[in-house]
Coordinates of C-alpha atoms in Angstrom, one line a residue:
Chain A
X1 CA -141.9 -99.2 125.2
X2 CA -143.7 -100.3 122.1
X3 CA -141.8 -101.1 118.8
X4 CA -140.8 -98.2 116.5
X5 CA -141.9 -100.6 113.7
X6 CA -145.6 -102.4 114.1
X7 CA -146.6 -100.6 117.8
X8 CA -146.2 -104.0 119.6
X9 CA -144.4 -105.0 123.0
X10 CA -140.5 -103.9 122.1
X11 CA -138.0 -106.0 123.9
X12 CA -135.3 -104.6 121.5
X13 CA -133.7 -101.6 122.7
X14 CA -130.9 -100.3 120.0
X15 CA -130.0 -96.7 121.8
X16 CA -127.6 -95.8 119.2
X17 CA -131.1 -95.5 116.5
X18 CA -133.3 -94.0 119.1
X19 CA -135.3 -97.4 118.5
X20 CA -136.9 -100.2 119.9
X21 CA -138.2 -103.4 118.6
X22 CA -140.1 -106.0 118.7
X23 CA -138.6 -110.2 117.9
X24 CA -140.6 -110.7 114.5
X25 CA -139.1 -106.8 113.6
X26 CA -136.3 -107.0 115.9
X27 CA -134.7 -110.6 113.1
X28 CA -136.2 -108.5 110.3
X29 CA -133.7 -105.6 110.8
X30 CA -130.3 -107.5 111.4
X31 CA -130.9 -110.1 108.2
X32 CA -131.6 -105.7 105.8
X33 CA -128.8 -104.7 107.9
X34 CA -126.5 -107.8 107.4
X35 CA -127.7 -108.0 103.6
X36 CA -127.0 -104.7 103.7
X37 CA -123.4 -105.0 104.0
X38 CA -123.7 -107.7 102.0
X39 CA -124.3 -105.5 99.1
X40 CA -122.5 -102.6 100.3
X41 CA -119.1 -104.8 99.4
X42 CA -120.3 -107.3 97.1
X43 CA -119.4 -109.7 99.9
X44 CA -120.2 -113.0 98.4
X45 CA -122.6 -114.4 95.0
X46 CA -125.9 -116.0 94.7
X47 CA -123.4 -119.3 94.2
X48 CA -120.9 -119.4 96.0
X49 CA -119.8 -121.4 99.1
X50 CA -119.1 -120.1 102.2
X51 CA -117.2 -121.8 104.1
X52 CA -118.3 -119.6 108.0
X53 CA -115.7 -120.0 110.9
X54 CA -118.4 -121.0 113.7
X55 CA -116.9 -121.2 117.7
X56 CA -120.2 -121.8 119.5
X57 CA -120.3 -118.3 119.9
X58 CA -123.5 -116.1 119.1
X59 CA -121.9 -114.0 116.2
X60 CA -120.7 -117.3 113.8
X61 CA -123.9 -119.2 115.1
X62 CA -126.1 -116.2 114.3
X63 CA -124.1 -115.9 110.9
X64 CA -124.8 -119.0 109.8
X65 CA -128.0 -119.1 110.7
X66 CA -128.6 -115.7 109.1
X67 CA -126.9 -116.9 105.5
X68 CA -128.6 -120.6 105.7
X69 CA -132.2 -118.6 106.3
X70 CA -131.7 -116.6 102.9
X71 CA -130.6 -119.9 100.6
X72 CA -126.7 -119.6 100.9
X73 CA -124.9 -122.2 100.3
X74 CA -122.7 -122.7 103.5
X75 CA -121.3 -124.8 105.9
X76 CA -120.0 -124.3 108.8
X77 CA -116.2 -125.6 109.6
X78 CA -115.6 -125.2 113.9
X79 CA -111.7 -124.8 115.2
X80 CA -110.7 -127.5 118.0
X81 CA -108.4 -125.5 120.5
X82 CA -107.9 -128.0 122.6
X83 CA -109.6 -125.4 125.4
X84 CA -110.4 -128.9 127.7
X85 CA -114.2 -128.2 128.5
X86 CA -114.7 -125.1 127.3
X87 CA -113.8 -126.0 124.3
X88 CA -115.8 -129.2 124.4
X89 CA -118.6 -127.8 124.9
X90 CA -118.3 -125.4 122.1
X91 CA -118.0 -128.3 119.6
X92 CA -121.1 -129.6 120.5
X93 CA -123.6 -127.2 120.6
X94 CA -121.7 -125.4 116.9
X95 CA -122.2 -129.6 116.3
X96 CA -125.4 -130.3 117.7
X97 CA -126.8 -126.4 115.7
X98 CA -126.3 -128.0 112.6
X99 CA -127.9 -131.2 113.0
X100 CA -130.5 -128.9 113.8
X101 CA -131.1 -127.0 110.4
X102 CA -129.5 -130.1 108.8
X103 CA -126.4 -128.0 108.1
X104 CA -122.6 -128.8 106.9
X105 CA -120.2 -129.1 109.8
X106 CA -115.6 -129.2 109.6
X107 CA -113.7 -130.6 112.1
X108 CA -110.2 -129.6 112.4
X109 CA -108.5 -130.7 115.3
X110 CA -105.8 -127.9 116.2
X111 CA -103.4 -130.6 118.5
X112 CA -104.0 -133.5 115.5
X113 CA -103.0 -131.4 112.7
X114 CA -100.5 -129.2 114.5
X115 CA -99.1 -131.4 117.3
X116 CA -99.7 -128.0 119.6
X117 CA -103.5 -126.6 121.3
X118 CA -104.2 -123.3 122.4
X119 CA -103.5 -123.5 126.3
X120 CA -99.7 -125.1 125.5
X121 CA -98.8 -121.8 123.0
X122 CA -99.3 -120.0 126.2
X123 CA -97.4 -121.3 127.6
X124 CA -94.3 -122.4 125.4
X125 CA -94.7 -119.5 123.2
X126 CA -93.6 -115.9 122.9
X127 CA -97.2 -114.3 122.2
X128 CA -99.8 -114.0 123.9
X129 CA -101.9 -117.4 123.7
X130 CA -105.5 -114.9 122.1
X131 CA -102.6 -114.3 119.5
X132 CA -101.9 -117.9 118.4
X133 CA -105.5 -118.8 118.7
X134 CA -106.3 -116.1 115.9
X135 CA -103.7 -116.8 113.7
X136 CA -103.8 -120.6 113.9
X137 CA -107.6 -119.8 112.5
X138 CA -106.3 -117.0 109.7
X139 CA -104.5 -119.9 108.5
X140 CA -105.9 -123.0 109.2
X141 CA -109.0 -121.4 108.0
X142 CA -108.3 -120.1 104.9
X143 CA -106.3 -123.0 104.0
X144 CA -109.1 -125.3 104.7
X145 CA -111.7 -122.9 102.8
X146 CA -109.2 -123.6 99.3
X147 CA -109.0 -126.9 100.0
X148 CA -112.7 -127.8 100.4
X149 CA -112.6 -125.0 96.7
X150 CA -114.9 -122.4 99.1
X151 CA -115.4 -119.2 97.2
X152 CA -115.5 -117.3 100.2
X153 CA -114.2 -117.1 104.4
X154 CA -117.0 -115.6 106.7
X155 CA -116.8 -114.9 110.0
X156 CA -119.2 -113.6 112.7
X157 CA -117.0 -110.4 113.7
X158 CA -119.1 -107.6 114.9
X159 CA -119.1 -104.0 114.8
X160 CA -118.0 -103.9 118.5
X161 CA -114.9 -106.5 117.2
X162 CA -114.4 -104.0 114.4
X163 CA -114.6 -100.8 116.5
X164 CA -112.1 -102.4 119.7
X165 CA -109.6 -103.0 116.5
X166 CA -109.7 -99.5 115.0
X167 CA -109.4 -98.4 118.3
X168 CA -105.8 -101.1 119.6
X169 CA -104.4 -99.4 115.7
X170 CA -104.2 -96.5 116.1
X171 CA -104.0 -95.4 119.2
X172 CA -100.4 -97.2 118.5
X173 CA -100.8 -95.1 114.9
X174 CA -100.5 -98.7 113.5
X175 CA -101.6 -97.9 109.6
X176 CA -100.9 -100.5 108.3
X177 CA -103.2 -102.4 109.5
X178 CA -106.0 -99.9 109.4
X179 CA -105.1 -99.1 105.5
X180 CA -106.0 -102.9 105.9
X181 CA -109.1 -103.1 108.4
X182 CA -112.0 -103.7 105.6
X183 CA -115.0 -106.3 106.0
X184 CA -113.7 -108.0 103.1
X185 CA -110.8 -108.7 101.9
X186 CA -110.0 -110.1 98.9
X187 CA -109.2 -113.5 96.9
X188 CA -106.0 -113.2 95.6
X189 CA -103.4 -116.2 95.1
X190 CA -103.4 -118.4 98.0
X191 CA -105.2 -116.4 99.5
X192 CA -109.0 -116.5 99.4
X193 CA -112.1 -114.1 100.2
X194 CA -112.9 -113.0 103.4
X195 CA -115.5 -111.3 104.7
X196 CA -117.1 -110.6 107.1
X197 CA -121.2 -110.0 107.4
X198 CA -122.4 -108.8 110.5
X199 CA -120.1 -105.7 111.0
X200 CA -122.9 -103.3 111.0
X201 CA -125.0 -105.4 114.1
X202 CA -123.3 -104.5 117.6
X203 CA -122.3 -107.7 120.0
X204 CA -125.7 -106.8 121.4
X205 CA -127.5 -107.1 118.3
X206 CA -126.1 -110.3 118.4
X207 CA -126.4 -112.1 121.4
X208 CA -130.5 -110.5 121.1
X209 CA -130.4 -112.4 117.6
X210 CA -129.4 -115.8 118.8
X211 CA -131.8 -115.2 121.6
X212 CA -134.9 -114.6 119.8
X213 CA -134.0 -116.8 117.2
X214 CA -133.1 -119.9 119.7
X215 CA -130.2 -120.5 119.4
X216 CA -128.5 -122.0 122.1
X217 CA -124.9 -120.7 122.3
X218 CA -121.9 -121.2 124.6
X219 CA -122.1 -117.8 127.0
X220 CA -119.1 -118.5 129.0
X221 CA -116.1 -116.1 128.1
X222 CA -112.9 -118.0 126.7
X223 CA -111.3 -119.4 130.3
X224 CA -108.1 -118.1 128.6
X225 CA -110.0 -114.3 127.7
X226 CA -108.7 -112.9 130.8
X227 CA -107.0 -109.3 130.2
X228 CA -106.9 -110.1 126.6
X229 CA -105.9 -106.3 125.0
X230 CA -108.9 -107.6 122.5
X231 CA -111.7 -106.8 126.1
X232 CA -109.9 -104.0 127.3
X233 CA -110.7 -102.0 123.8
X234 CA -114.2 -103.5 124.3
X235 CA -114.2 -101.8 127.6
X236 CA -113.5 -98.0 126.9
X237 CA -115.9 -97.4 123.6
X238 CA -118.7 -99.4 125.8
X239 CA -118.2 -96.3 128.6
X240 CA -117.6 -93.6 125.3
X241 CA -121.2 -95.6 123.8
X242 CA -123.1 -95.9 127.3
X243 CA -122.9 -91.5 127.0
X244 CA -123.1 -90.9 123.3
X245 CA -124.6 -93.7 121.7
X246 CA -124.2 -94.3 118.8
X247 CA -120.1 -92.8 119.3
X248 CA -119.5 -96.4 118.4
X249 CA -121.0 -96.6 115.5
X250 CA -119.9 -93.7 113.8
X251 CA -116.5 -94.0 114.7
X252 CA -115.9 -98.1 112.5
X253 CA -119.1 -97.4 110.0
X254 CA -117.4 -93.2 109.9
X255 CA -114.2 -94.5 109.6
X256 CA -114.8 -97.5 106.3
X257 CA -117.0 -94.4 104.7
X258 CA -114.4 -91.7 105.1
X259 CA -111.5 -93.3 106.4
X260 CA -109.8 -96.2 104.9
X261 CA -109.6 -94.0 100.8
X262 CA -107.9 -91.5 102.6
X263 CA -105.1 -94.1 104.5
X264 CA -105.3 -97.4 101.4
X265 CA -104.2 -94.0 99.4
X266 CA -100.9 -94.1 101.5
X267 CA -100.4 -97.2 101.8
X268 CA -97.3 -99.1 99.6
X269 CA -98.5 -103.0 98.0
X270 CA -97.1 -106.2 99.4
X271 CA -94.8 -108.1 97.9
X272 CA -95.0 -112.2 99.4
X273 CA -93.0 -114.4 98.9
X274 CA -93.7 -118.3 99.1
X275 CA -92.4 -119.4 103.4
X276 CA -89.1 -121.8 103.0
X277 CA -91.1 -124.6 105.0
X278 CA -95.0 -124.4 103.5
X279 CA -94.7 -122.4 100.5
X280 CA -97.7 -120.4 101.4
X281 CA -97.5 -116.0 100.4
X282 CA -95.8 -114.3 103.4
X283 CA -93.1 -111.2 103.7
X284 CA -90.5 -113.4 105.6
X285 CA -88.6 -116.0 104.7
X286 CA -90.8 -118.0 107.5
X287 CA -94.5 -117.6 107.1
X288 CA -96.2 -115.9 111.2
X289 CA -98.2 -119.3 112.0
X290 CA -94.4 -121.9 110.9
X291 CA -92.6 -119.7 112.7
X292 CA -94.9 -119.8 115.8
X293 CA -95.0 -123.4 115.2
X294 CA -92.0 -123.9 116.0
X295 CA -91.0 -122.0 118.4
X296 CA -94.2 -123.7 120.9
X297 CA -93.4 -127.1 120.0
X298 CA -89.4 -126.3 120.3
X299 CA -88.0 -126.8 116.5
X300 CA -85.8 -125.9 114.4
X301 CA -87.0 -123.6 111.2
X302 CA -85.3 -124.9 108.4
X303 CA -87.4 -125.5 104.7
X304 CA -89.0 -128.4 103.9
X305 CA -87.4 -131.2 101.8
X306 CA -88.4 -130.4 98.2
X307 CA -87.1 -131.1 94.4
X308 CA -90.3 -128.7 93.8
X309 CA -90.2 -124.9 93.2
X310 CA -91.6 -123.8 96.1
X311 CA -93.8 -120.4 94.1
X312 CA -95.3 -123.3 92.4
X313 CA -96.6 -125.5 95.8
X314 CA -97.0 -121.2 96.9
X315 CA -100.2 -121.5 94.4
X316 CA -101.1 -125.2 94.6
X317 CA -101.3 -125.1 98.0
X318 CA -102.2 -121.8 99.2
X319 CA -102.4 -120.5 102.4
X320 CA -101.3 -118.0 104.3
X321 CA -102.2 -114.4 106.4
X322 CA -102.2 -111.5 104.9
X323 CA -99.0 -109.1 105.2
X324 CA -101.1 -107.7 108.0
X325 CA -101.7 -110.1 109.8
X326 CA -98.4 -111.4 109.9
X327 CA -96.5 -109.3 112.4
X328 CA -99.4 -110.5 115.3
X329 CA -101.6 -108.3 115.5
X330 CA -103.1 -107.7 118.7
X331 CA -106.6 -107.8 118.7
X332 CA -108.1 -109.7 116.5
X333 CA -108.3 -112.9 117.6
X334 CA -111.5 -114.9 117.0
Chain B
X1 CA -136.2 -111.0 143.6
X2 CA -133.9 -113.3 142.3
X3 CA -130.7 -112.5 139.6
X4 CA -128.4 -114.7 138.2
X5 CA -125.4 -113.7 137.0
X6 CA -123.1 -115.2 134.1
X7 CA -119.6 -115.0 134.0
X8 CA -119.4 -116.4 137.0
X9 CA -122.5 -118.3 136.9
X10 CA -124.3 -116.5 140.3
X11 CA -126.6 -115.2 141.6
X12 CA -128.0 -112.5 144.3
X13 CA -131.0 -111.1 145.5
X14 CA -132.3 -107.1 145.2
X15 CA -134.9 -105.5 145.5
X16 CA -138.7 -106.1 142.7
X17 CA -141.0 -103.7 142.3
X18 CA -138.9 -101.6 139.9
X19 CA -137.3 -100.8 136.9
X20 CA -134.8 -103.7 135.3
X21 CA -132.9 -99.9 134.9
X22 CA -133.1 -99.8 138.4
X23 CA -131.5 -102.8 139.0
X24 CA -129.2 -102.6 136.6
X25 CA -127.4 -99.7 138.1
X26 CA -127.4 -101.1 142.0
X27 CA -125.0 -103.9 140.1
X28 CA -124.0 -101.0 138.2
X29 CA -124.5 -103.3 134.9
X30 CA -125.0 -101.1 131.8
X31 CA -128.1 -101.9 130.3
X32 CA -126.1 -102.2 126.6
X33 CA -124.0 -104.7 127.7
X34 CA -126.6 -107.0 128.3
X35 CA -129.5 -109.4 128.1
X36 CA -131.9 -109.7 130.4
X37 CA -134.1 -112.6 129.9
X38 CA -136.8 -113.5 132.4
X39 CA -139.3 -116.7 131.1
X40 CA -137.1 -116.8 127.8
X41 CA -138.0 -114.1 127.2
X42 CA -136.1 -110.1 127.0
X43 CA -136.5 -107.2 129.2
X44 CA -135.3 -103.6 128.0
X45 CA -134.6 -101.6 130.6
X46 CA -137.8 -99.9 131.2
X47 CA -139.8 -103.1 132.0
X48 CA -141.4 -103.3 135.5
X49 CA -139.8 -106.5 137.4
X50 CA -141.0 -107.9 140.1
X51 CA -139.9 -108.9 143.6
X52 CA -141.2 -112.6 142.7
X53 CA -139.4 -112.3 139.4
X54 CA -136.3 -114.4 138.6
X55 CA -133.9 -112.8 136.5
X56 CA -130.9 -114.2 133.7
X57 CA -128.7 -110.5 133.1
X58 CA -126.5 -112.4 130.4
X59 CA -123.2 -110.5 129.3
X60 CA -123.0 -110.3 125.2
X61 CA -119.5 -109.4 125.3
X62 CA -117.0 -111.1 124.5
X63 CA -113.2 -111.1 124.4
X64 CA -112.8 -112.7 120.2
X65 CA -111.4 -116.2 121.2
X66 CA -113.9 -119.4 121.2

């Protein structure tokens, strides 16, 4: 099989494009797709400081690699989840990646900072470990970005992730979540801009890019992920894709082009108020992270002792998730 | 031919001297969900493999944690 571009020996076949590429041409195609995503949604500016949420997996390290290669000011943030040897290996691979590129890696340990880890959350909380994991990441990445003076948080969500999330929300007709599923979530008071530059690329493509770039990523799956809802949706989408190459692309990118404008028009704006404990914006009395944390630790939620107006604190400390993420969005847990 | 499978790691013996896609079909693996690696090189499903080869079949799907 020959490369569609240069005629050389192909090493990656993309059935959804009816094309195949040699290693060099594929890397060019991959980078072009990321650049196209960034340009189309005005995700990052040349001078923006980017905080890349890195897990040690193929997607986030591929994303960090592309952004660094393109000359962006991109630091990494790793969140230690406390999942035994799996987390240890994930941190080691991430740190080795950063060292090899002389890139800056920031690290947060969930247990040290918040008093619980993900295995404990799975045993003690009312939510699944995957749900608490995703909630914790969104909350802590946002706060770290604001505290560190970053303009944007970039995550490695790929086309398969996004198609699976859209499928899950469509099966339930969660129209509010559907309306907000965008490759870019603009900054708001207390919320840093969030972008997904890999949303045009499949898992196969991010894995192939990471391999061809010599990135030593964690291949093993999280030991807590068995039975994960997102995984089931991905398998369903893959079954459709196997018979109809391009179906995932049409489903998600078609939604962005033609569905999202319609769903967004139908949604009312949500008003946010400060969480009574941490003062970050939320739609309820307490934000989802504070509620989950209190439940896991067996603590009673009480307003933080302060004489200050919590609305002022909200704008100063500002760290929360979007309203769409507050009520236990089930699938978007990277 | 030896084939190394991941998650969990294990090794199986299958017949060689055929195309990658035939090996994957025997193993009931969708070619769009794995990288197939031989001696540090990626293979497409159209590449032939020999009886003495050792392949790694590495899944690309991830469940979202990590």
